[in-house]
């Protein structure tokens, strides 16, 4: 079966940095996505990693180590609007499987 | 990026009835999928919608309960048949594009409540 683990909840202060870790064990690997999902809304695409290393996109960065089955999403200069669920998802075969999601709460 | 629309956005249905959800993508996608997201949980893949042929279902999901059609590259339907309260969930249509990163996008979802 597929196993994608990430922490359930994280809390941080406005302006701070938060790192959300994701470990995976899947049958095959063709890339890893991070999505943001606000309550009551559809997931929105944040990043995609297929090679090892860091991908930076504004305040958000994502890192991948395929040998370790590990990724993280780094959120910098946190804003209140960043309070949301962050989903780690792995493409294996042709399908996208999701972790349970990490709820990030940003406090003033 | 692809824009995906779904209808209805929400519905309240009686036990034993069926509901068909429509999904329209504004550009051609390589693949289309249907997911379910139960309250407070993450997304679970129901099936891959194949153009012009039977959908490919994941373990725990069957065609009789969730018939799917995809008559062309940009349109698909999911029917939730013979509904029970356990089917209350958000159903999301998803499409994988042809962009550089093979990004996968999601529709706004259909919030279904079964009484």
Short mmCIF file of C-alpha atoms in Angstrom, two decimals:
data_model
loop_
_atom_site.label_atom_id
_atom_site.label_comp_id
_atom_site.label_asym_id
_atom_site.label_seq_id
_atom_site.Cartn_x
_atom_site.Cartn_y
_atom_site.Cartn_z
CA UNK A 1 0.00 0.00 0.00
CA UNK A 2 0.93 3.65 -0.16
CA UNK A 3 2.06 5.48 2.95
CA UNK A 4 2.38 9.27 3.05
CA UNK A 5 2.93 10.83 6.47
CA UNK A 6 2.84 14.42 7.58
CA UNK A 7 2.15 16.10 10.93
CA UNK A 8 -1.47 16.76 11.78
CA UNK A 9 -1.18 20.32 13.04
CA UNK A 10 1.32 23.15 13.35
CA UNK A 11 1.02 26.61 14.85
CA UNK A 12 3.26 29.57 14.14
CA UNK A 13 3.36 33.33 14.59
CA UNK A 14 2.79 35.87 11.84
CA UNK A 15 6.10 36.71 10.16
CA UNK A 16 7.76 33.48 11.25
CA UNK A 17 8.88 30.44 9.24
CA UNK A 18 7.25 27.01 9.35
CA UNK A 19 8.54 23.76 7.86
CA UNK A 20 6.09 20.95 7.10
CA UNK A 21 7.71 17.55 6.67
CA UNK A 22 6.40 14.71 4.56
CA UNK A 23 7.72 11.16 4.33
CA UNK A 24 6.47 8.67 1.81
CA UNK A 25 6.66 5.02 0.86
CA UNK A 26 4.92 4.37 -2.43
CA UNK A 27 4.97 1.83 -5.22
CA UNK A 28 6.97 3.91 -7.66
CA UNK A 29 7.64 7.63 -7.70
CA UNK A 30 7.05 10.15 -10.46
CA UNK A 31 6.99 13.37 -8.48
CA UNK A 32 5.70 15.05 -5.35
CA UNK A 33 3.18 17.89 -5.10
CA UNK A 34 2.30 20.28 -2.32
CA UNK A 35 -1.20 21.78 -2.26
CA UNK A 36 -2.83 24.40 -0.08
CA UNK A 37 -6.46 23.97 0.90
CA UNK A 38 -8.51 26.54 2.73
CA UNK A 39 -11.59 25.32 4.56
CA UNK A 40 -14.48 24.70 2.17
CA UNK A 41 -12.35 25.21 -0.93
CA UNK A 42 -10.60 22.99 -3.45
CA UNK A 43 -6.85 22.30 -3.15
CA UNK A 44 -4.65 24.75 -5.03
CA UNK A 45 -1.27 23.83 -6.49
CA UNK A 46 1.80 25.16 -4.67
CA UNK A 47 4.81 23.21 -5.90
CA UNK A 48 6.08 20.15 -7.71
CA UNK A 49 9.38 18.31 -7.16
CA UNK A 50 10.61 15.44 -9.27
CA UNK A 51 14.39 15.82 -8.81
CA UNK A 52 16.30 16.10 -5.55
CA UNK A 53 16.84 19.58 -4.24
CA UNK A 54 15.09 22.79 -3.41
CA UNK A 55 12.47 24.55 -5.53
CA UNK A 56 11.79 28.14 -4.50
CA UNK A 57 8.69 30.08 -5.39
CA UNK A 58 8.35 33.37 -3.58
CA UNK A 59 7.61 32.78 0.10
CA UNK A 60 7.16 29.05 -0.45
CA UNK A 61 9.96 26.54 -1.02
CA UNK A 62 9.81 22.77 -1.37
CA UNK A 63 12.61 20.25 -0.95
CA UNK A 64 12.86 16.64 -2.06
CA UNK A 65 15.20 13.75 -1.23
CA UNK A 66 14.16 10.70 -3.22
CA UNK A 67 16.69 8.40 -1.52
CA UNK A 68 15.18 9.25 1.86
CA UNK A 69 11.57 9.36 0.73
CA UNK A 70 11.34 12.82 2.25
CA UNK A 71 10.08 16.25 1.34
CA UNK A 72 9.38 19.47 3.17
CA UNK A 73 7.43 22.62 2.43
CA UNK A 74 8.88 25.81 3.86
CA UNK A 75 6.62 28.79 4.40
CA UNK A 76 8.44 32.07 5.09
CA UNK A 77 7.19 35.42 6.34
CA UNK A 78 3.95 33.84 7.44
CA UNK A 79 0.77 35.79 6.91
CA UNK A 80 -2.64 35.25 8.45
CA UNK A 81 -3.98 34.14 5.08
CA UNK A 82 -1.52 31.21 5.15
CA UNK A 83 -3.70 29.53 7.77
CA UNK A 84 -4.87 26.47 5.83
CA UNK A 85 -4.35 22.77 5.35
CA UNK A 86 -1.23 21.75 3.40
CA UNK A 87 -1.37 18.48 1.53
CA UNK A 88 1.59 16.40 0.44
CA UNK A 89 0.81 14.21 -2.58
CA UNK A 90 2.90 11.69 -4.51
CA UNK A 91 2.50 10.56 -8.11
CA UNK A 92 3.13 6.83 -8.37
CA UNK A 93 2.30 4.95 -11.52
CA UNK A 94 0.04 7.62 -13.00
CA UNK A 95 -2.02 8.29 -9.86
CA UNK A 96 -1.79 11.01 -7.24
CA UNK A 97 -2.11 9.87 -3.62
CA UNK A 98 -2.45 12.30 -0.72
CA UNK A 99 -1.23 12.47 2.82
CA UNK A 100 -3.73 13.35 5.53
CA UNK A 101 -2.77 17.02 5.45
CA UNK A 102 -1.20 19.42 7.95
CA UNK A 103 -3.37 22.17 9.39
CA UNK A 104 -1.29 25.31 9.87
CA UNK A 105 -2.62 28.01 12.15
CA UNK A 106 -0.97 31.42 11.99
CA UNK A 107 -1.37 33.59 15.08
CA UNK A 108 -0.90 37.33 15.33
CA UNK B 1 -3.29 26.28 -15.82
CA UNK B 2 -6.54 24.44 -16.42
CA UNK B 3 -9.82 25.80 -15.09
CA UNK B 4 -12.19 23.11 -13.90
CA UNK B 5 -15.86 23.65 -13.20
CA UNK B 6 -18.28 21.31 -11.50
CA UNK B 7 -22.02 21.26 -11.05
CA UNK B 8 -23.89 21.11 -8.87
CA UNK B 9 -21.78 22.86 -6.24
CA UNK B 10 -23.85 21.26 -3.52
CA UNK B 11 -26.92 19.12 -3.09
CA UNK B 12 -29.01 17.50 -0.40
CA UNK B 13 -30.41 14.14 -1.43
CA UNK B 14 -32.62 11.45 -0.02
CA UNK B 15 -31.37 7.98 0.78
CA UNK B 16 -31.73 5.57 -2.14
CA UNK B 17 -31.59 8.19 -4.88
CA UNK B 18 -28.75 8.93 -7.30
CA UNK B 19 -26.91 12.12 -8.18
CA UNK B 20 -24.83 12.86 -11.28
CA UNK B 21 -22.01 15.38 -10.97
CA UNK B 22 -20.66 17.06 -14.09
CA UNK B 23 -17.11 18.23 -14.63
CA UNK B 24 -15.93 20.51 -17.43
CA UNK B 25 -12.31 21.45 -18.11
CA UNK B 26 -11.51 24.55 -20.13
CA UNK B 27 -8.56 23.00 -21.96
CA UNK B 28 -7.41 19.58 -22.93
CA UNK B 29 -5.96 17.53 -20.14
CA UNK B 30 -4.07 14.30 -20.39
CA UNK B 31 -5.97 12.61 -17.56
CA UNK B 32 -9.09 13.20 -15.48
CA UNK B 33 -9.79 11.83 -12.02
CA UNK B 34 -12.52 11.78 -9.40
CA UNK B 35 -11.72 12.13 -5.70
CA UNK B 36 -13.73 12.04 -2.50
CA UNK B 37 -12.95 14.10 0.57
CA UNK B 38 -14.86 13.14 3.68
CA UNK B 39 -15.25 15.69 6.47
CA UNK B 40 -11.94 16.52 8.11
CA UNK B 41 -10.02 14.09 5.94
CA UNK B 42 -7.73 14.18 2.96
CA UNK B 43 -8.52 13.26 -0.62
CA UNK B 44 -9.10 9.67 -1.70
CA UNK B 45 -8.94 8.68 -5.34
CA UNK B 46 -12.15 7.05 -6.56
CA UNK B 47 -11.22 6.38 -10.16
CA UNK B 48 -9.46 7.52 -13.30
CA UNK B 49 -11.90 8.62 -16.00
CA UNK B 50 -10.83 7.17 -19.34
CA UNK B 51 -12.00 8.77 -22.55
CA UNK B 52 -14.40 6.52 -24.41
CA UNK B 53 -13.91 3.50 -22.21
CA UNK B 54 -14.65 2.23 -18.72
CA UNK B 55 -13.09 4.08 -15.82
CA UNK B 56 -10.31 2.52 -13.74
CA UNK B 57 -11.47 2.17 -10.13
CA UNK B 58 -9.42 2.12 -6.95
CA UNK B 59 -9.78 -0.51 -4.31
CA UNK B 60 -13.02 -0.04 -2.42
CA UNK B 61 -14.86 1.68 -5.25
CA UNK B 62 -16.98 -0.11 -7.85
CA UNK B 63 -18.65 0.86 -11.09
CA UNK B 64 -22.16 -0.03 -9.95
CA UNK B 65 -21.92 2.47 -7.11
CA UNK B 66 -19.91 5.18 -8.90
CA UNK B 67 -20.48 4.98 -12.66
CA UNK B 68 -18.23 7.40 -14.54
CA UNK B 69 -18.32 8.64 -18.11
CA UNK B 70 -15.82 10.63 -20.14
CA UNK B 71 -17.17 11.06 -23.64
CA UNK B 72 -14.45 13.53 -24.69
CA UNK B 73 -11.20 15.04 -23.46
CA UNK B 74 -12.75 17.89 -21.50
CA UNK B 75 -15.92 16.49 -19.91
CA UNK B 76 -16.69 13.80 -17.36
CA UNK B 77 -19.53 12.78 -15.08
CA UNK B 78 -19.61 10.87 -11.80
CA UNK B 79 -22.84 9.33 -10.53
CA UNK B 80 -23.28 8.43 -6.89
CA UNK B 81 -25.88 5.65 -6.97
CA UNK B 82 -28.32 4.38 -4.39
CA UNK B 83 -27.02 6.89 -1.88
CA UNK B 84 -26.76 6.41 1.86
CA UNK B 85 -25.71 8.89 4.58
CA UNK B 86 -22.19 7.42 4.41
CA UNK B 87 -21.86 8.91 0.93
CA UNK B 88 -22.08 12.43 2.37
CA UNK B 89 -18.82 13.96 1.28
CA UNK B 90 -17.18 16.41 -1.09
CA UNK B 91 -16.56 15.01 -4.55
CA UNK B 92 -13.80 16.63 -6.57
CA UNK B 93 -12.99 16.40 -10.23
CA UNK B 94 -9.33 16.73 -11.16
CA UNK B 95 -7.37 17.09 -14.36
CA UNK B 96 -3.68 16.68 -15.12
CA UNK B 97 -2.46 19.19 -17.62
CA UNK B 98 0.17 19.22 -20.29
CA UNK B 99 2.31 21.87 -18.66
CA UNK B 100 5.97 21.68 -17.80
CA UNK B 101 5.33 20.11 -14.44
CA UNK B 102 2.31 17.98 -15.33
CA UNK B 103 0.40 19.97 -12.75
CA UNK B 104 -2.81 18.48 -11.48
CA UNK B 105 -5.69 20.85 -10.85
CA UNK B 106 -8.93 20.45 -8.96
CA UNK B 107 -12.46 21.62 -9.49
CA UNK B 108 -14.29 23.48 -6.71
CA UNK B 109 -15.97 20.29 -5.52
CA UNK B 110 -19.55 19.14 -5.03
CA UNK B 111 -20.70 19.04 -1.43
CA UNK B 112 -23.18 16.18 -1.08
CA UNK B 113 -25.36 15.59 1.94
CA UNK B 114 -27.48 12.44 2.07
CA UNK B 115 -30.35 12.37 4.53
#
